[in-house]
GROMACS .gro file of C-alpha atoms in nm:
model
  195
    1MET     CA    1   7.388   6.561  -0.232
    2GLN     CA    2   7.415   6.253  -0.450
    3THR     CA    3   7.437   6.474  -0.757
    4GLY     CA    4   7.728   6.678  -0.619
    5GLY     CA    5   7.542   6.998  -0.541
    6PRO     CA    6   7.540   7.219  -0.233
    7GLY     CA    7   7.360   7.150   0.091
    8TRP     CA    8   7.173   7.393   0.312
    9GLU     CA    9   6.980   7.391   0.637
   10VAL     CA   10   6.607   7.388   0.580
   11PRO     CA   11   6.426   7.590   0.849
   12LEU     CA   12   6.189   7.367   1.043
   13GLY     CA   13   5.827   7.431   1.132
   14ARG     CA   14   5.699   7.563   0.800
   15ARG     CA   15   5.333   7.489   0.744
   16ASP     CA   16   5.261   7.308   0.417
   17SER     CA   17   4.938   7.338   0.224
   18LEU     CA   18   4.692   7.052   0.236
   19THR     CA   19   4.614   7.102  -0.134
   20ALA     CA   20   4.808   7.177  -0.451
   21SER     CA   21   4.719   7.378  -0.759
   22LEU     CA   22   4.899   7.314  -1.087
   23SER     CA   23   4.744   7.618  -1.254
   24GLY     CA   24   4.815   7.834  -0.951
   25SER     CA   25   5.180   7.741  -0.943
   26ASN     CA   26   5.220   7.772  -1.320
   27ASN     CA   27   5.090   8.130  -1.305
   28LEU     CA   28   5.359   8.227  -1.056
   29ILE     CA   29   5.667   8.063  -1.206
   30PRO     CA   30   5.840   8.188  -1.520
   31ALA     CA   31   5.760   8.021  -1.850
   32PRO     CA   32   6.042   7.907  -2.079
   33ASN     CA   33   5.958   8.183  -2.329
   34ASP     CA   34   5.895   8.472  -2.090
   35SER     CA   35   6.089   8.791  -2.149
   36LEU     CA   36   6.354   8.887  -1.894
   37PRO     CA   37   6.145   9.178  -1.757
   38THR     CA   38   5.854   8.936  -1.707
   39ILE     CA   39   6.078   8.686  -1.526
   40ILE     CA   40   6.232   8.959  -1.311
   41GLY     CA   41   5.879   9.077  -1.225
   42LYS     CA   42   5.763   8.728  -1.130
   43PHE     CA   43   6.064   8.687  -0.902
   44ALA     CA   44   6.022   9.037  -0.753
   45ASN     CA   45   5.655   8.962  -0.679
   46GLN     CA   46   5.780   8.681  -0.454
   47GLY     CA   47   6.046   8.895  -0.285
   48LEU     CA   48   6.332   8.748  -0.491
   49ASP     CA   49   6.598   8.960  -0.660
   50ILE     CA   50   6.829   8.932  -0.962
   51VAL     CA   51   7.086   8.723  -0.773
   52ASP     CA   52   6.810   8.481  -0.674
   53LEU     CA   53   6.688   8.466  -1.034
   54VAL     CA   54   7.026   8.381  -1.186
   55ALA     CA   55   7.131   8.148  -0.903
   56LEU     CA   56   6.803   7.955  -0.899
   57SER     CA   57   6.809   7.929  -1.279
   58GLY     CA   58   7.123   7.724  -1.221
   59GLY     CA   59   6.889   7.448  -1.106
   60HIS     CA   60   6.862   7.380  -1.479
   61THR     CA   61   7.192   7.200  -1.446
   62ILE     CA   62   6.973   6.894  -1.378
   63GLY     CA   63   6.653   6.788  -1.544
   64ASP     CA   64   6.483   6.777  -1.880
   65SER     CA   65   6.263   6.996  -2.093
   66ARG     CA   66   6.003   6.903  -2.351
   67CYS     CA   67   6.046   6.992  -2.717
   68VAL     CA   68   5.737   7.214  -2.704
   69SER     CA   69   5.913   7.438  -2.449
   70PHE     CA   70   6.193   7.548  -2.683
   71ARG     CA   71   6.071   7.472  -3.038
   72GLN     CA   72   6.045   7.843  -3.122
   73ARG     CA   73   6.424   7.873  -3.078
   74LEU     CA   74   6.470   7.616  -3.355
   75TYR     CA   75   6.210   7.733  -3.606
   76GLY     CA   76   6.148   8.100  -3.525
   77GLN     CA   77   5.888   8.281  -3.318
   78ASN     CA   78   5.657   8.286  -3.622
   79ASN     CA   79   5.757   7.939  -3.743
   80ASN     CA   80   5.965   8.103  -4.019
   81GLY     CA   81   6.238   7.838  -3.998
   82GLN     CA   82   6.498   8.076  -3.856
   83VAL     CA   83   6.713   7.947  -3.569
   84ASP     CA   84   6.736   8.186  -3.274
   85ARG     CA   85   7.055   8.389  -3.324
   86THR     CA   86   7.152   8.325  -2.959
   87LEU     CA   87   7.153   7.947  -3.010
   88ASN     CA   88   7.466   7.768  -3.128
   89PRO     CA   89   7.384   7.653  -3.486
   90ALA     CA   90   7.547   7.312  -3.435
   91TYR     CA   91   7.346   7.257  -3.117
   92ALA     CA   92   7.030   7.374  -3.295
   93ALA     CA   93   7.089   7.122  -3.575
   94GLU     CA   94   7.129   6.844  -3.317
   95LEU     CA   95   6.808   6.948  -3.139
   96ARG     CA   96   6.612   6.963  -3.465
   97GLY     CA   97   6.687   6.595  -3.513
   98ARG     CA   98   6.448   6.504  -3.231
   99CYS     CA   99   6.236   6.819  -3.210
  100PRO     CA  100   6.062   6.860  -3.548
  101ARG     CA  101   5.871   7.168  -3.659
  102SER     CA  102   5.551   6.989  -3.558
  103GLY     CA  103   5.497   6.682  -3.343
  104GLY     CA  104   5.731   6.535  -3.084
  105ASP     CA  105   5.604   6.781  -2.824
  106GLN     CA  106   5.673   6.542  -2.537
  107ASN     CA  107   6.026   6.445  -2.647
  108LEU     CA  108   6.263   6.516  -2.359
  109PHE     CA  109   6.599   6.694  -2.380
  110ALA     CA  110   6.858   6.749  -2.108
  111LEU     CA  111   6.864   7.104  -1.977
  112ASP     CA  112   7.241   7.061  -1.937
  113LEU     CA  113   7.377   6.872  -2.235
  114VAL     CA  114   7.722   6.818  -2.077
  115THR     CA  115   7.666   6.705  -1.716
  116GLN     CA  116   7.298   6.614  -1.716
  117PHE     CA  117   7.301   6.420  -1.389
  118ARG     CA  118   7.549   6.632  -1.195
  119PHE     CA  119   7.467   6.947  -1.002
  120ASP     CA  120   7.747   7.183  -1.097
  121ASN     CA  121   7.805   7.516  -1.270
  122GLN     CA  122   7.816   7.366  -1.621
  123TYR     CA  123   7.478   7.527  -1.691
  124TYR     CA  124   7.649   7.868  -1.697
  125HIS     CA  125   7.926   7.741  -1.925
  126ASN     CA  126   7.655   7.613  -2.160
  127ILE     CA  127   7.493   7.957  -2.169
  128LEU     CA  128   7.828   8.120  -2.247
  129ALA     CA  129   7.873   7.874  -2.535
  130MET     CA  130   7.522   7.959  -2.669
  131ASN     CA  131   7.405   7.613  -2.564
  132GLY     CA  132   7.133   7.720  -2.322
  133LEU     CA  133   6.831   7.509  -2.412
  134LEU     CA  134   6.551   7.744  -2.311
  135SER     CA  135   6.507   8.103  -2.415
  136SER     CA  136   6.476   8.188  -2.044
  137ASP     CA  137   6.828   8.047  -1.997
  138GLU     CA  138   6.999   8.232  -2.280
  139ILE     CA  139   6.842   8.571  -2.206
  140LEU     CA  140   7.035   8.574  -1.879
  141LEU     CA  141   7.341   8.636  -2.097
  142THR     CA  142   7.196   8.851  -2.373
  143GLN     CA  143   6.936   9.083  -2.220
  144SER     CA  144   7.092   9.242  -1.910
  145ARG     CA  145   7.439   9.348  -1.800
  146GLU     CA  146   7.356   9.252  -1.440
  147THR     CA  147   7.241   8.898  -1.522
  148MET     CA  148   7.526   8.855  -1.772
  149ASP     CA  149   7.780   8.946  -1.504
  150LEU     CA  150   7.631   8.684  -1.270
  151VAL     CA  151   7.642   8.418  -1.543
  152HIS     CA  152   8.013   8.492  -1.592
  153ARG     CA  153   8.079   8.490  -1.215
  154TYR     CA  154   7.900   8.158  -1.160
  155ALA     CA  155   8.076   7.999  -1.458
  156ALA     CA  156   8.410   8.106  -1.312
  157ASP     CA  157   8.337   8.015  -0.948
  158GLN     CA  158   8.128   7.707  -0.869
  159GLY     CA  159   8.161   7.775  -0.495
  160LEU     CA  160   8.002   8.118  -0.535
  161PHE     CA  161   7.717   7.965  -0.736
  162PHE     CA  162   7.662   7.696  -0.471
  163ASP     CA  163   7.663   7.959  -0.193
  164HIS     CA  164   7.413   8.185  -0.372
  165PHE     CA  165   7.195   7.891  -0.479
  166ALA     CA  166   7.168   7.760  -0.120
  167LYS     CA  167   7.082   8.107   0.017
  168SER     CA  168   6.824   8.158  -0.257
  169MET     CA  169   6.665   7.819  -0.187
  170VAL     CA  170   6.617   7.914   0.180
  171LYS     CA  171   6.480   8.252   0.074
  172MET     CA  172   6.242   8.085  -0.172
  173GLY     CA  173   6.130   7.843   0.099
  174ASN     CA  174   6.015   8.139   0.307
  175ILE     CA  175   5.779   8.279   0.045
  176SER     CA  176   5.423   8.334   0.172
  177PRO     CA  177   5.433   8.106   0.476
  178LEU     CA  178   5.103   7.969   0.600
  179THR     CA  179   5.012   8.078   0.951
  180GLY     CA  180   4.760   7.995   1.221
  181SER     CA  181   4.564   7.682   1.148
  182ALA     CA  182   4.622   7.692   0.772
  183GLY     CA  183   4.800   7.386   0.638
  184GLU     CA  184   5.004   7.151   0.851
  185ILE     CA  185   5.354   7.105   0.981
  186ARG     CA  186   5.466   6.774   0.836
  187HIS     CA  187   5.603   6.531   1.090
  188ASN     CA  188   5.639   6.251   0.838
  189CYS     CA  189   5.761   6.380   0.502
  190ARG     CA  190   5.709   6.040   0.343
  191ARG     CA  191   5.338   6.115   0.328
  192VAL     CA  192   5.404   6.367   0.053
  193ASN     CA  193   5.332   6.243  -0.298
  194HIS     CA  194   5.633   6.211  -0.524
  195PHE     CA  195   5.610   6.249  -0.899
   0.00000   0.00000   0.00000
């Protein structure tokens, strides 16, 4: 990969839908403020386990998030001005500079403040340093012994993270395959819209 991440073989012949549903997909994927049991449940409903959850969360080593997705960590769940105790106060102060109590909802912030454009295991180091941007990132360290152990393991061993991430991507790609005449097998992937 150009970003330095792992590669994996994508099974061929999967039928792709002819339509897309933003609301449908948003109902199935975890929200940035979901509780860990809710996230675990959403993964389990798709046949994915705890290893898949923590490994696939590592995809947050690349990309951005909008201010509106983590504002409650900066100003409290009830807008009481209290910074989330699991967020590094210095990092919170930096974030507050561009993510005010109101407004700036669309302002973008790197999910990985250290290696934003590199696919690596820095995401897990960020979590250990209390620099996970989203609540759904930091709870991997603070809400479960099992997820915490995986965060530590992936921070210590990038190869293990890459291996688990690749396996989880293949597993995720096999969720609810279309069969029969539903959808189509793409012969020319360039026809797919890119955002």
